[in-house]
Amino acid sequence: MNTPENTSKTTAAPVEKSDAQWREELTPEEYRVLRQAGTERPYTGEYWDTHTEGVYQCRACGSELFTSKEKFDSHCGWPSFWAPLAEGTVRYLHDRTMGMDRVEVRCANCDSHLGHVFEGEGYGTPTDQRFCINSVSLRLVNAEEN
């Protein structure tokens, strides 16, 4: 995969909060996904089939991560994007949990879990990648509100 991999444990995200602070600020489901690398059930998140124009922010810190221009219908049950908003907005970790070999996507600003990125699935996107992101990790800011 042509995705840069950042496995450094010494590089801290700019936003650092205690576990207690995160628990206070996030709902239990947001905390489970964003801070404990959980996954929401497919076809249950608010953005999996949304076509509203706008920018998707990290629900934990507000960083702009993806836009509706890169969102596409993958029919996988989660919001799918073919690229992040800009280089450096997300970071990548090798994830070997659950008996799989995948690439985890995290917010570069607060280190919250967003989802995973997959490559070579035949969607015909410009990057041949599918950023499979949990809705609960995102907040959509409608283009008309900006």
Short mmCIF file of N, CA, C and O in Angstrom, two decimals:
data_model
loop_
_atom_site.label_atom_id
_atom_site.label_comp_id
_atom_site.label_asym_id
_atom_site.label_seq_id
_atom_site.Cartn_x
_atom_site.Cartn_y
_atom_site.Cartn_z
N MET A 1 0.84 -1.17 0.00
CA MET A 1 0.00 0.00 0.00
C MET A 1 0.88 1.23 0.00
O MET A 1 1.85 1.30 0.72
N ASN A 2 0.51 2.22 -0.76
CA ASN A 2 1.28 3.45 -0.87
C ASN A 2 1.00 4.43 0.27
O ASN A 2 1.22 5.60 0.15
N THR A 3 0.49 3.95 1.37
CA THR A 3 0.15 4.79 2.51
C THR A 3 1.33 4.87 3.46
O THR A 3 1.86 3.85 3.86
N PRO A 4 1.73 6.08 3.85
CA PRO A 4 2.82 6.18 4.82
C PRO A 4 2.39 5.56 6.14
O PRO A 4 1.25 5.66 6.54
N GLU A 5 3.31 4.91 6.76
CA GLU A 5 3.00 4.25 8.03
C GLU A 5 3.76 4.94 9.15
O GLU A 5 4.96 5.10 9.09
N ASN A 6 3.04 5.35 10.17
CA ASN A 6 3.65 6.00 11.32
C ASN A 6 3.40 5.12 12.54
O ASN A 6 2.28 5.05 13.02
N THR A 7 4.41 4.44 12.98
CA THR A 7 4.24 3.56 14.13
C THR A 7 5.00 4.06 15.34
O THR A 7 5.13 3.37 16.32
N SER A 8 5.48 5.29 15.26
CA SER A 8 6.24 5.86 16.36
C SER A 8 5.37 6.08 17.58
O SER A 8 4.31 6.66 17.49
N LYS A 9 5.81 5.62 18.72
CA LYS A 9 5.09 5.83 19.97
C LYS A 9 5.57 7.09 20.67
O LYS A 9 4.98 7.52 21.64
N THR A 10 6.62 7.73 20.17
CA THR A 10 7.17 8.89 20.84
C THR A 10 6.61 10.20 20.30
O THR A 10 6.70 11.22 20.94
N THR A 11 6.03 10.19 19.11
CA THR A 11 5.47 11.40 18.54
C THR A 11 4.08 11.63 19.12
O THR A 11 3.17 10.87 18.88
N ALA A 12 3.93 12.68 19.89
CA ALA A 12 2.66 12.98 20.53
C ALA A 12 1.80 13.84 19.61
O ALA A 12 2.31 14.68 18.88
N ALA A 13 0.50 13.61 19.66
CA ALA A 13 -0.43 14.45 18.92
C ALA A 13 -0.50 15.82 19.60
O ALA A 13 -0.33 15.91 20.81
N PRO A 14 -0.77 16.87 18.83
CA PRO A 14 -0.85 18.21 19.43
C PRO A 14 -1.90 18.33 20.55
O PRO A 14 -1.69 19.03 21.52
N VAL A 15 -3.04 17.67 20.39
CA VAL A 15 -4.08 17.70 21.41
C VAL A 15 -3.87 16.52 22.35
O VAL A 15 -3.93 15.37 21.94
N GLU A 16 -3.58 16.82 23.60
CA GLU A 16 -3.39 15.76 24.60
C GLU A 16 -4.33 16.01 25.76
O GLU A 16 -4.33 17.11 26.33
N LYS A 17 -5.13 15.02 26.10
CA LYS A 17 -6.07 15.10 27.21
C LYS A 17 -5.98 13.82 28.01
O LYS A 17 -5.63 12.77 27.47
N SER A 18 -6.35 13.90 29.25
CA SER A 18 -6.37 12.70 30.08
C SER A 18 -7.56 11.83 29.70
O SER A 18 -8.53 12.31 29.08
N ASP A 19 -7.50 10.59 30.08
CA ASP A 19 -8.60 9.67 29.83
C ASP A 19 -9.89 10.22 30.46
O ASP A 19 -10.97 10.16 29.86
N ALA A 20 -9.80 10.78 31.64
CA ALA A 20 -10.97 11.34 32.32
C ALA A 20 -11.56 12.50 31.52
O ALA A 20 -12.79 12.63 31.42
N GLN A 21 -10.71 13.34 30.93
CA GLN A 21 -11.20 14.45 30.12
C GLN A 21 -11.94 13.94 28.88
O GLN A 21 -13.00 14.46 28.54
N TRP A 22 -11.36 12.93 28.21
CA TRP A 22 -12.03 12.37 27.04
C TRP A 22 -13.37 11.77 27.43
O TRP A 22 -14.37 11.96 26.73
N ARG A 23 -13.42 11.04 28.51
CA ARG A 23 -14.68 10.41 28.95
C ARG A 23 -15.74 11.46 29.26
O ARG A 23 -16.93 11.24 29.03
N GLU A 24 -15.31 12.60 29.79
CA GLU A 24 -16.25 13.67 30.13
C GLU A 24 -16.78 14.36 28.88
O GLU A 24 -17.95 14.74 28.82
N GLU A 25 -15.95 14.53 27.87
CA GLU A 25 -16.32 15.26 26.66
C GLU A 25 -17.06 14.43 25.62
O GLU A 25 -17.81 14.99 24.82
N LEU A 26 -16.83 13.14 25.60
CA LEU A 26 -17.41 12.28 24.57
C LEU A 26 -18.54 11.43 25.14
O LEU A 26 -18.54 11.08 26.32
N THR A 27 -19.49 11.06 24.28
CA THR A 27 -20.53 10.12 24.68
C THR A 27 -19.87 8.75 24.85
O THR A 27 -18.75 8.52 24.34
N PRO A 28 -20.51 7.80 25.53
CA PRO A 28 -19.91 6.47 25.65
C PRO A 28 -19.56 5.82 24.31
O PRO A 28 -18.51 5.21 24.17
N GLU A 29 -20.42 5.98 23.31
CA GLU A 29 -20.15 5.40 21.99
C GLU A 29 -18.99 6.12 21.30
O GLU A 29 -18.12 5.48 20.71
N GLU A 30 -18.94 7.44 21.38
CA GLU A 30 -17.83 8.19 20.81
C GLU A 30 -16.52 7.77 21.48
O GLU A 30 -15.52 7.55 20.81
N TYR A 31 -16.54 7.64 22.79
CA TYR A 31 -15.34 7.24 23.52
C TYR A 31 -14.88 5.84 23.09
O TYR A 31 -13.71 5.62 22.84
N ARG A 32 -15.81 4.91 22.98
CA ARG A 32 -15.49 3.53 22.60
C ARG A 32 -14.81 3.49 21.22
O ARG A 32 -13.82 2.77 21.03
N VAL A 33 -15.32 4.25 20.28
CA VAL A 33 -14.75 4.24 18.93
C VAL A 33 -13.50 5.10 18.83
O VAL A 33 -12.44 4.63 18.41
N LEU A 34 -13.60 6.36 19.24
CA LEU A 34 -12.49 7.30 19.07
C LEU A 34 -11.28 6.99 19.95
O LEU A 34 -10.14 7.12 19.52
N ARG A 35 -11.50 6.62 21.18
CA ARG A 35 -10.39 6.45 22.12
C ARG A 35 -10.00 4.99 22.36
O ARG A 35 -8.90 4.71 22.82
N GLN A 36 -10.92 4.05 22.06
CA GLN A 36 -10.60 2.63 22.27
C GLN A 36 -10.56 1.85 20.96
O GLN A 36 -10.54 0.62 20.98
N ALA A 37 -10.56 2.54 19.84
CA ALA A 37 -10.47 1.93 18.51
C ALA A 37 -11.59 0.94 18.24
O ALA A 37 -11.38 -0.09 17.61
N GLY A 38 -12.78 1.28 18.69
CA GLY A 38 -13.94 0.45 18.41
C GLY A 38 -14.46 0.70 17.01
O GLY A 38 -13.94 1.54 16.26
N THR A 39 -15.50 -0.03 16.65
CA THR A 39 -16.14 0.12 15.34
C THR A 39 -17.64 0.14 15.53
O THR A 39 -18.18 -0.70 16.25
N GLU A 40 -18.29 1.10 14.89
CA GLU A 40 -19.75 1.11 14.95
C GLU A 40 -20.29 0.03 14.01
O GLU A 40 -19.60 -0.38 13.08
N ARG A 41 -21.49 -0.42 14.26
CA ARG A 41 -22.10 -1.43 13.39
C ARG A 41 -22.35 -0.84 12.00
O ARG A 41 -22.67 0.34 11.88
N PRO A 42 -22.20 -1.64 10.95
CA PRO A 42 -22.43 -1.12 9.60
C PRO A 42 -23.89 -0.68 9.41
O PRO A 42 -24.79 -1.22 10.04
N TYR A 43 -24.09 0.30 8.56
CA TYR A 43 -25.40 0.84 8.19
C TYR A 43 -26.15 1.47 9.36
O TYR A 43 -27.36 1.63 9.31
N THR A 44 -25.45 1.85 10.43
CA THR A 44 -26.10 2.47 11.58
C THR A 44 -25.65 3.90 11.80
O THR A 44 -26.34 4.67 12.47
N GLY A 45 -24.51 4.30 11.27
CA GLY A 45 -23.98 5.63 11.48
C GLY A 45 -24.72 6.68 10.66
O GLY A 45 -25.32 6.38 9.62
N GLU A 46 -24.66 7.92 11.12
CA GLU A 46 -25.44 8.98 10.47
C GLU A 46 -24.90 9.39 9.11
O GLU A 46 -25.62 10.04 8.33
N TYR A 47 -23.67 9.04 8.74
CA TYR A 47 -23.10 9.53 7.49
C TYR A 47 -22.84 8.47 6.42
O TYR A 47 -22.32 8.79 5.35
N TRP A 48 -23.17 7.22 6.67
CA TRP A 48 -22.80 6.17 5.70
C TRP A 48 -23.43 6.40 4.33
O TRP A 48 -22.86 6.05 3.32
N ASP A 49 -24.62 7.03 4.28
CA ASP A 49 -25.26 7.26 2.98
C ASP A 49 -25.57 8.73 2.74
O ASP A 49 -26.42 9.08 1.93
N THR A 50 -24.86 9.62 3.42
CA THR A 50 -25.07 11.05 3.28
C THR A 50 -24.40 11.58 2.02
O THR A 50 -23.28 11.18 1.70
N HIS A 51 -25.09 12.49 1.33
CA HIS A 51 -24.53 13.12 0.13
C HIS A 51 -24.47 14.64 0.28
O HIS A 51 -24.29 15.35 -0.69
N THR A 52 -24.57 15.14 1.48
CA THR A 52 -24.51 16.57 1.77
C THR A 52 -23.10 17.09 1.51
O THR A 52 -22.13 16.46 1.90
N GLU A 53 -23.01 18.25 0.86
CA GLU A 53 -21.70 18.85 0.60
C GLU A 53 -21.18 19.51 1.87
O GLU A 53 -21.92 20.18 2.58
N GLY A 54 -19.91 19.28 2.13
CA GLY A 54 -19.31 19.92 3.29
C GLY A 54 -17.98 19.29 3.66
O GLY A 54 -17.40 18.51 2.91
N VAL A 55 -17.54 19.61 4.86
CA VAL A 55 -16.27 19.13 5.40
C VAL A 55 -16.56 18.25 6.61
O VAL A 55 -17.36 18.59 7.47
N TYR A 56 -15.87 17.12 6.66
CA TYR A 56 -15.99 16.20 7.79
C TYR A 56 -14.85 16.47 8.76
O TYR A 56 -13.69 16.38 8.40
N GLN A 57 -15.22 16.82 9.98
CA GLN A 57 -14.26 17.10 11.04
C GLN A 57 -14.14 15.92 11.99
O GLN A 57 -15.07 15.13 12.12
N CYS A 58 -13.02 15.86 12.70
CA CYS A 58 -12.86 14.90 13.79
C CYS A 58 -13.84 15.28 14.89
O CYS A 58 -13.88 16.43 15.33
N ARG A 59 -14.65 14.34 15.33
CA ARG A 59 -15.63 14.63 16.37
C ARG A 59 -14.96 14.94 17.71
O ARG A 59 -15.51 15.65 18.53
N ALA A 60 -13.76 14.45 17.91
CA ALA A 60 -13.08 14.67 19.20
C ALA A 60 -12.43 16.05 19.28
O ALA A 60 -12.47 16.68 20.33
N CYS A 61 -11.81 16.51 18.18
CA CYS A 61 -11.04 17.76 18.27
C CYS A 61 -11.42 18.83 17.26
O CYS A 61 -10.94 19.96 17.35
N GLY A 62 -12.24 18.50 16.28
CA GLY A 62 -12.67 19.49 15.29
C GLY A 62 -11.76 19.68 14.10
O GLY A 62 -12.05 20.49 13.22
N SER A 63 -10.68 18.94 14.00
CA SER A 63 -9.79 19.05 12.84
C SER A 63 -10.52 18.63 11.57
O SER A 63 -11.26 17.65 11.57
N GLU A 64 -10.29 19.36 10.49
CA GLU A 64 -10.88 19.01 9.20
C GLU A 64 -10.11 17.84 8.61
O GLU A 64 -8.90 17.92 8.43
N LEU A 65 -10.83 16.75 8.29
CA LEU A 65 -10.19 15.51 7.85
C LEU A 65 -10.52 15.09 6.42
O LEU A 65 -9.64 14.65 5.69
N PHE A 66 -11.78 15.19 6.03
CA PHE A 66 -12.25 14.73 4.72
C PHE A 66 -13.27 15.74 4.19
O PHE A 66 -13.81 16.53 4.96
N THR A 67 -13.53 15.69 2.88
CA THR A 67 -14.60 16.51 2.33
C THR A 67 -15.56 15.62 1.56
O THR A 67 -15.24 14.48 1.20
N SER A 68 -16.73 16.18 1.27
CA SER A 68 -17.73 15.44 0.51
C SER A 68 -17.26 15.19 -0.92
O SER A 68 -17.75 14.26 -1.58
N LYS A 69 -16.29 15.96 -1.41
CA LYS A 69 -15.78 15.77 -2.78
C LYS A 69 -15.05 14.43 -2.93
O LYS A 69 -15.00 13.87 -4.02
N GLU A 70 -14.49 13.93 -1.86
CA GLU A 70 -13.77 12.65 -1.90
C GLU A 70 -14.61 11.49 -1.38
O GLU A 70 -14.15 10.36 -1.32
N LYS A 71 -15.84 11.76 -1.00
CA LYS A 71 -16.72 10.71 -0.47
C LYS A 71 -17.37 9.96 -1.63
O LYS A 71 -17.71 10.57 -2.65
N PHE A 72 -17.52 8.66 -1.50
CA PHE A 72 -18.15 7.88 -2.56
C PHE A 72 -18.97 6.75 -1.95
O PHE A 72 -18.78 6.37 -0.79
N ASP A 73 -19.89 6.22 -2.73
CA ASP A 73 -20.76 5.14 -2.28
C ASP A 73 -20.06 3.80 -2.48
O ASP A 73 -19.94 3.32 -3.61
N SER A 74 -19.60 3.22 -1.39
CA SER A 74 -18.94 1.91 -1.49
C SER A 74 -19.90 0.79 -1.09
O SER A 74 -19.59 -0.37 -1.28
N HIS A 75 -21.03 1.16 -0.51
CA HIS A 75 -22.04 0.20 -0.07
C HIS A 75 -21.50 -0.78 0.97
O HIS A 75 -21.92 -1.93 1.03
N CYS A 76 -20.57 -0.31 1.80
CA CYS A 76 -19.98 -1.16 2.83
C CYS A 76 -20.61 -0.92 4.20
O CYS A 76 -20.34 -1.66 5.15
N GLY A 77 -21.42 0.13 4.33
CA GLY A 77 -22.08 0.41 5.60
C GLY A 77 -21.43 1.49 6.44
O GLY A 77 -21.93 1.84 7.51
N TRP A 78 -20.31 2.02 5.97
CA TRP A 78 -19.62 3.10 6.65
C TRP A 78 -19.31 4.19 5.62
O TRP A 78 -19.20 3.90 4.43
N PRO A 79 -19.12 5.43 6.06
CA PRO A 79 -18.70 6.46 5.11
C PRO A 79 -17.36 6.08 4.47
O PRO A 79 -16.46 5.60 5.15
N SER A 80 -17.27 6.28 3.16
CA SER A 80 -16.05 5.94 2.43
C SER A 80 -15.54 7.15 1.68
O SER A 80 -16.30 7.87 1.05
N PHE A 81 -14.23 7.34 1.75
CA PHE A 81 -13.56 8.45 1.08
C PHE A 81 -12.38 7.88 0.32
O PHE A 81 -11.77 6.90 0.75
N TRP A 82 -12.02 8.49 -0.82
CA TRP A 82 -10.86 7.99 -1.55
C TRP A 82 -9.57 8.71 -1.19
O TRP A 82 -8.50 8.31 -1.62
N ALA A 83 -9.65 9.73 -0.34
CA ALA A 83 -8.45 10.43 0.14
C ALA A 83 -8.84 11.34 1.30
O ALA A 83 -9.99 11.80 1.38
N PRO A 84 -7.89 11.64 2.18
CA PRO A 84 -8.16 12.65 3.21
C PRO A 84 -8.13 14.05 2.60
O PRO A 84 -7.67 14.24 1.47
N LEU A 85 -8.57 15.03 3.35
CA LEU A 85 -8.60 16.42 2.91
C LEU A 85 -7.23 16.91 2.44
O LEU A 85 -7.10 17.54 1.42
N ALA A 86 -6.21 16.60 3.23
CA ALA A 86 -4.85 17.03 2.89
C ALA A 86 -3.84 16.09 3.55
O ALA A 86 -4.16 15.43 4.53
N GLU A 87 -2.65 16.05 2.98
CA GLU A 87 -1.58 15.24 3.57
C GLU A 87 -1.29 15.75 4.98
O GLU A 87 -1.23 16.95 5.22
N GLY A 88 -1.15 14.85 5.91
CA GLY A 88 -0.83 15.21 7.28
C GLY A 88 -2.03 15.38 8.19
O GLY A 88 -1.86 15.58 9.39
N THR A 89 -3.25 15.30 7.65
CA THR A 89 -4.43 15.44 8.51
C THR A 89 -4.74 14.14 9.24
O THR A 89 -5.40 14.16 10.28
N VAL A 90 -4.29 13.03 8.68
CA VAL A 90 -4.47 11.73 9.33
C VAL A 90 -3.11 11.04 9.43
O VAL A 90 -2.17 11.38 8.71
N ARG A 91 -3.03 10.08 10.33
CA ARG A 91 -1.82 9.27 10.41
C ARG A 91 -2.23 7.81 10.33
O ARG A 91 -3.39 7.47 10.51
N TYR A 92 -1.27 6.96 10.04
CA TYR A 92 -1.53 5.56 9.75
C TYR A 92 -0.76 4.65 10.70
O TYR A 92 0.39 4.91 10.99
N LEU A 93 -1.42 3.59 11.13
CA LEU A 93 -0.80 2.59 11.99
C LEU A 93 -1.08 1.20 11.44
O LEU A 93 -2.20 0.93 10.99
N HIS A 94 -0.09 0.34 11.49
CA HIS A 94 -0.30 -1.05 11.10
C HIS A 94 -1.16 -1.70 12.17
O HIS A 94 -0.84 -1.63 13.35
N ASP A 95 -2.26 -2.32 11.79
CA ASP A 95 -3.22 -2.91 12.72
C ASP A 95 -3.34 -4.40 12.43
O ASP A 95 -3.81 -4.80 11.38
N ARG A 96 -2.92 -5.20 13.38
CA ARG A 96 -3.00 -6.66 13.23
C ARG A 96 -4.02 -7.27 14.19
O ARG A 96 -3.97 -8.46 14.46
N THR A 97 -4.95 -6.46 14.70
CA THR A 97 -5.96 -6.97 15.62
C THR A 97 -7.01 -7.79 14.88
O THR A 97 -7.14 -7.69 13.67
N MET A 98 -7.75 -8.56 15.62
CA MET A 98 -8.86 -9.35 15.10
C MET A 98 -8.45 -10.32 13.99
O MET A 98 -9.25 -10.64 13.12
N GLY A 99 -7.20 -10.74 13.98
CA GLY A 99 -6.72 -11.70 13.00
C GLY A 99 -6.59 -11.14 11.59
O GLY A 99 -6.52 -11.88 10.63
N MET A 100 -6.56 -9.82 11.46
CA MET A 100 -6.46 -9.18 10.15
C MET A 100 -5.17 -8.37 10.06
O MET A 100 -4.57 -8.04 11.06
N ASP A 101 -4.78 -8.06 8.84
CA ASP A 101 -3.63 -7.21 8.59
C ASP A 101 -4.15 -6.00 7.82
O ASP A 101 -4.48 -6.09 6.64
N ARG A 102 -4.30 -4.86 8.52
CA ARG A 102 -4.88 -3.67 7.90
C ARG A 102 -4.16 -2.42 8.35
O ARG A 102 -3.27 -2.48 9.19
N VAL A 103 -4.57 -1.29 7.79
CA VAL A 103 -3.97 -0.01 8.13
C VAL A 103 -5.03 0.85 8.82
O VAL A 103 -6.05 1.18 8.23
N GLU A 104 -4.76 1.17 10.08
CA GLU A 104 -5.66 2.01 10.86
C GLU A 104 -5.43 3.47 10.51
O GLU A 104 -4.31 3.89 10.27
N VAL A 105 -6.50 4.25 10.51
CA VAL A 105 -6.44 5.69 10.25
C VAL A 105 -6.80 6.42 11.54
O VAL A 105 -7.83 6.13 12.15
N ARG A 106 -5.93 7.35 11.94
CA ARG A 106 -6.16 8.16 13.15
C ARG A 106 -6.06 9.64 12.82
O ARG A 106 -5.37 10.02 11.89
N CYS A 107 -6.73 10.44 13.61
CA CYS A 107 -6.62 11.90 13.49
C CYS A 107 -5.20 12.29 13.88
O CYS A 107 -4.72 11.91 14.95
N ALA A 108 -4.53 13.05 13.03
CA ALA A 108 -3.16 13.47 13.33
C ALA A 108 -3.11 14.50 14.45
O ALA A 108 -2.08 14.67 15.09
N ASN A 109 -4.22 15.17 14.71
CA ASN A 109 -4.24 16.23 15.72
C ASN A 109 -4.48 15.71 17.14
O ASN A 109 -3.89 16.20 18.08
N CYS A 110 -5.35 14.71 17.29
CA CYS A 110 -5.67 14.23 18.65
C CYS A 110 -5.48 12.72 18.83
O CYS A 110 -5.74 12.19 19.89
N ASP A 111 -5.05 12.04 17.79
CA ASP A 111 -4.76 10.61 17.82
C ASP A 111 -6.01 9.75 18.04
O ASP A 111 -5.94 8.64 18.53
N SER A 112 -7.17 10.26 17.67
CA SER A 112 -8.40 9.47 17.79
C SER A 112 -8.53 8.50 16.62
O SER A 112 -8.19 8.82 15.48
N HIS A 113 -9.06 7.33 16.91
CA HIS A 113 -9.32 6.31 15.90
C HIS A 113 -10.45 6.77 14.99
O HIS A 113 -11.51 7.19 15.47
N LEU A 114 -10.23 6.65 13.68
CA LEU A 114 -11.25 7.03 12.71
C LEU A 114 -11.80 5.82 11.98
O LEU A 114 -12.99 5.72 11.74
N GLY A 115 -10.94 4.89 11.62
CA GLY A 115 -11.34 3.72 10.85
C GLY A 115 -10.11 3.06 10.24
O GLY A 115 -9.05 3.04 10.85
N HIS A 116 -10.26 2.57 9.00
CA HIS A 116 -9.17 1.90 8.30
C HIS A 116 -9.14 2.32 6.84
O HIS A 116 -10.15 2.79 6.31
N VAL A 117 -8.02 2.13 6.19
CA VAL A 117 -7.90 2.40 4.77
C VAL A 117 -7.53 1.09 4.07
O VAL A 117 -6.71 0.32 4.55
N PHE A 118 -8.19 0.86 2.93
CA PHE A 118 -7.98 -0.35 2.14
C PHE A 118 -7.63 0.07 0.72
O PHE A 118 -8.03 1.13 0.25
N GLU A 119 -6.90 -0.79 0.03
CA GLU A 119 -6.43 -0.46 -1.31
C GLU A 119 -6.66 -1.65 -2.24
O GLU A 119 -6.65 -2.79 -1.82
N GLY A 120 -6.88 -1.33 -3.52
CA GLY A 120 -6.98 -2.37 -4.53
C GLY A 120 -8.28 -3.15 -4.50
O GLY A 120 -8.31 -4.31 -4.89
N GLU A 121 -9.37 -2.51 -4.10
CA GLU A 121 -10.66 -3.21 -4.02
C GLU A 121 -11.48 -3.07 -5.30
O GLU A 121 -12.56 -3.65 -5.41
N GLY A 122 -10.98 -2.28 -6.26
CA GLY A 122 -11.64 -2.17 -7.55
C GLY A 122 -12.78 -1.16 -7.62
O GLY A 122 -13.64 -1.26 -8.48
N TYR A 123 -12.77 -0.17 -6.74
CA TYR A 123 -13.82 0.85 -6.78
C TYR A 123 -13.62 1.87 -7.89
O TYR A 123 -14.53 2.63 -8.20
N GLY A 124 -12.46 1.96 -8.47
CA GLY A 124 -12.22 2.90 -9.55
C GLY A 124 -12.09 4.34 -9.10
O GLY A 124 -12.31 5.26 -9.87
N THR A 125 -11.71 4.53 -7.85
CA THR A 125 -11.49 5.88 -7.34
C THR A 125 -10.12 6.37 -7.81
O THR A 125 -9.26 5.56 -8.19
N PRO A 126 -9.87 7.67 -7.79
CA PRO A 126 -8.57 8.19 -8.26
C PRO A 126 -7.36 7.61 -7.54
O PRO A 126 -6.28 7.53 -8.13
N THR A 127 -7.51 7.22 -6.28
CA THR A 127 -6.37 6.69 -5.53
C THR A 127 -6.41 5.18 -5.39
O THR A 127 -5.46 4.59 -4.88
N ASP A 128 -7.50 4.54 -5.81
CA ASP A 128 -7.72 3.11 -5.61
C ASP A 128 -7.70 2.76 -4.12
O ASP A 128 -7.34 1.66 -3.73
N GLN A 129 -8.08 3.73 -3.29
CA GLN A 129 -8.14 3.50 -1.85
C GLN A 129 -9.55 3.76 -1.35
O GLN A 129 -10.30 4.55 -1.93
N ARG A 130 -9.90 3.09 -0.24
CA ARG A 130 -11.17 3.32 0.44
C ARG A 130 -10.88 3.58 1.91
O ARG A 130 -10.48 2.68 2.63
N PHE A 131 -11.04 4.82 2.32
CA PHE A 131 -10.94 5.17 3.73
C PHE A 131 -12.30 4.87 4.32
O PHE A 131 -13.28 5.58 4.07
N CYS A 132 -12.38 3.79 5.07
CA CYS A 132 -13.61 3.31 5.69
C CYS A 132 -13.64 3.89 7.10
O CYS A 132 -12.92 3.44 7.99
N ILE A 133 -14.47 4.92 7.30
CA ILE A 133 -14.42 5.73 8.51
C ILE A 133 -15.74 5.62 9.28
O ILE A 133 -16.82 5.65 8.69
N ASN A 134 -15.64 5.49 10.60
CA ASN A 134 -16.83 5.43 11.44
C ASN A 134 -17.53 6.79 11.45
O ASN A 134 -16.90 7.82 11.66
N SER A 135 -18.85 6.79 11.26
CA SER A 135 -19.62 8.04 11.33
C SER A 135 -19.43 8.73 12.68
O SER A 135 -19.34 9.95 12.75
N VAL A 136 -19.40 7.93 13.74
CA VAL A 136 -19.31 8.51 15.08
C VAL A 136 -17.97 9.22 15.31
O VAL A 136 -17.84 10.02 16.22
N SER A 137 -17.00 8.98 14.45
CA SER A 137 -15.70 9.66 14.54
C SER A 137 -15.72 11.02 13.85
O SER A 137 -14.75 11.77 13.96
N LEU A 138 -16.80 11.31 13.14
CA LEU A 138 -16.86 12.51 12.31
C LEU A 138 -18.00 13.44 12.70
O LEU A 138 -18.98 13.02 13.32
N ARG A 139 -17.86 14.68 12.28
CA ARG A 139 -18.94 15.67 12.36
C ARG A 139 -18.94 16.41 11.02
O ARG A 139 -17.92 16.97 10.62
N LEU A 140 -20.07 16.39 10.33
CA LEU A 140 -20.18 17.04 9.03
C LEU A 140 -20.59 18.50 9.20
O LEU A 140 -21.59 18.80 9.84
N VAL A 141 -19.77 19.40 8.65
CA VAL A 141 -20.11 20.82 8.62
C VAL A 141 -20.59 21.10 7.21
O VAL A 141 -19.81 21.04 6.25
N ASN A 142 -21.87 21.38 7.07
CA ASN A 142 -22.51 21.63 5.81
C ASN A 142 -21.85 22.81 5.10
O ASN A 142 -21.56 23.82 5.71
N ALA A 143 -21.63 22.68 3.80
CA ALA A 143 -20.97 23.73 3.02
C ALA A 143 -21.75 25.04 3.09
O ALA A 143 -21.16 26.11 3.05
N GLU A 144 -23.06 24.98 3.21
CA GLU A 144 -23.89 26.18 3.27
C GLU A 144 -23.71 26.92 4.61
O GLU A 144 -24.02 28.10 4.70
N GLU A 145 -23.24 26.24 5.64
CA GLU A 145 -23.06 26.85 6.95
C GLU A 145 -21.75 27.61 7.06
O GLU A 145 -21.55 28.38 7.99
N ASN A 146 -20.82 27.36 6.13
CA ASN A 146 -19.50 28.04 6.18
C ASN A 146 -19.57 29.44 5.65
O ASN A 146 -20.20 29.85 4.83
#
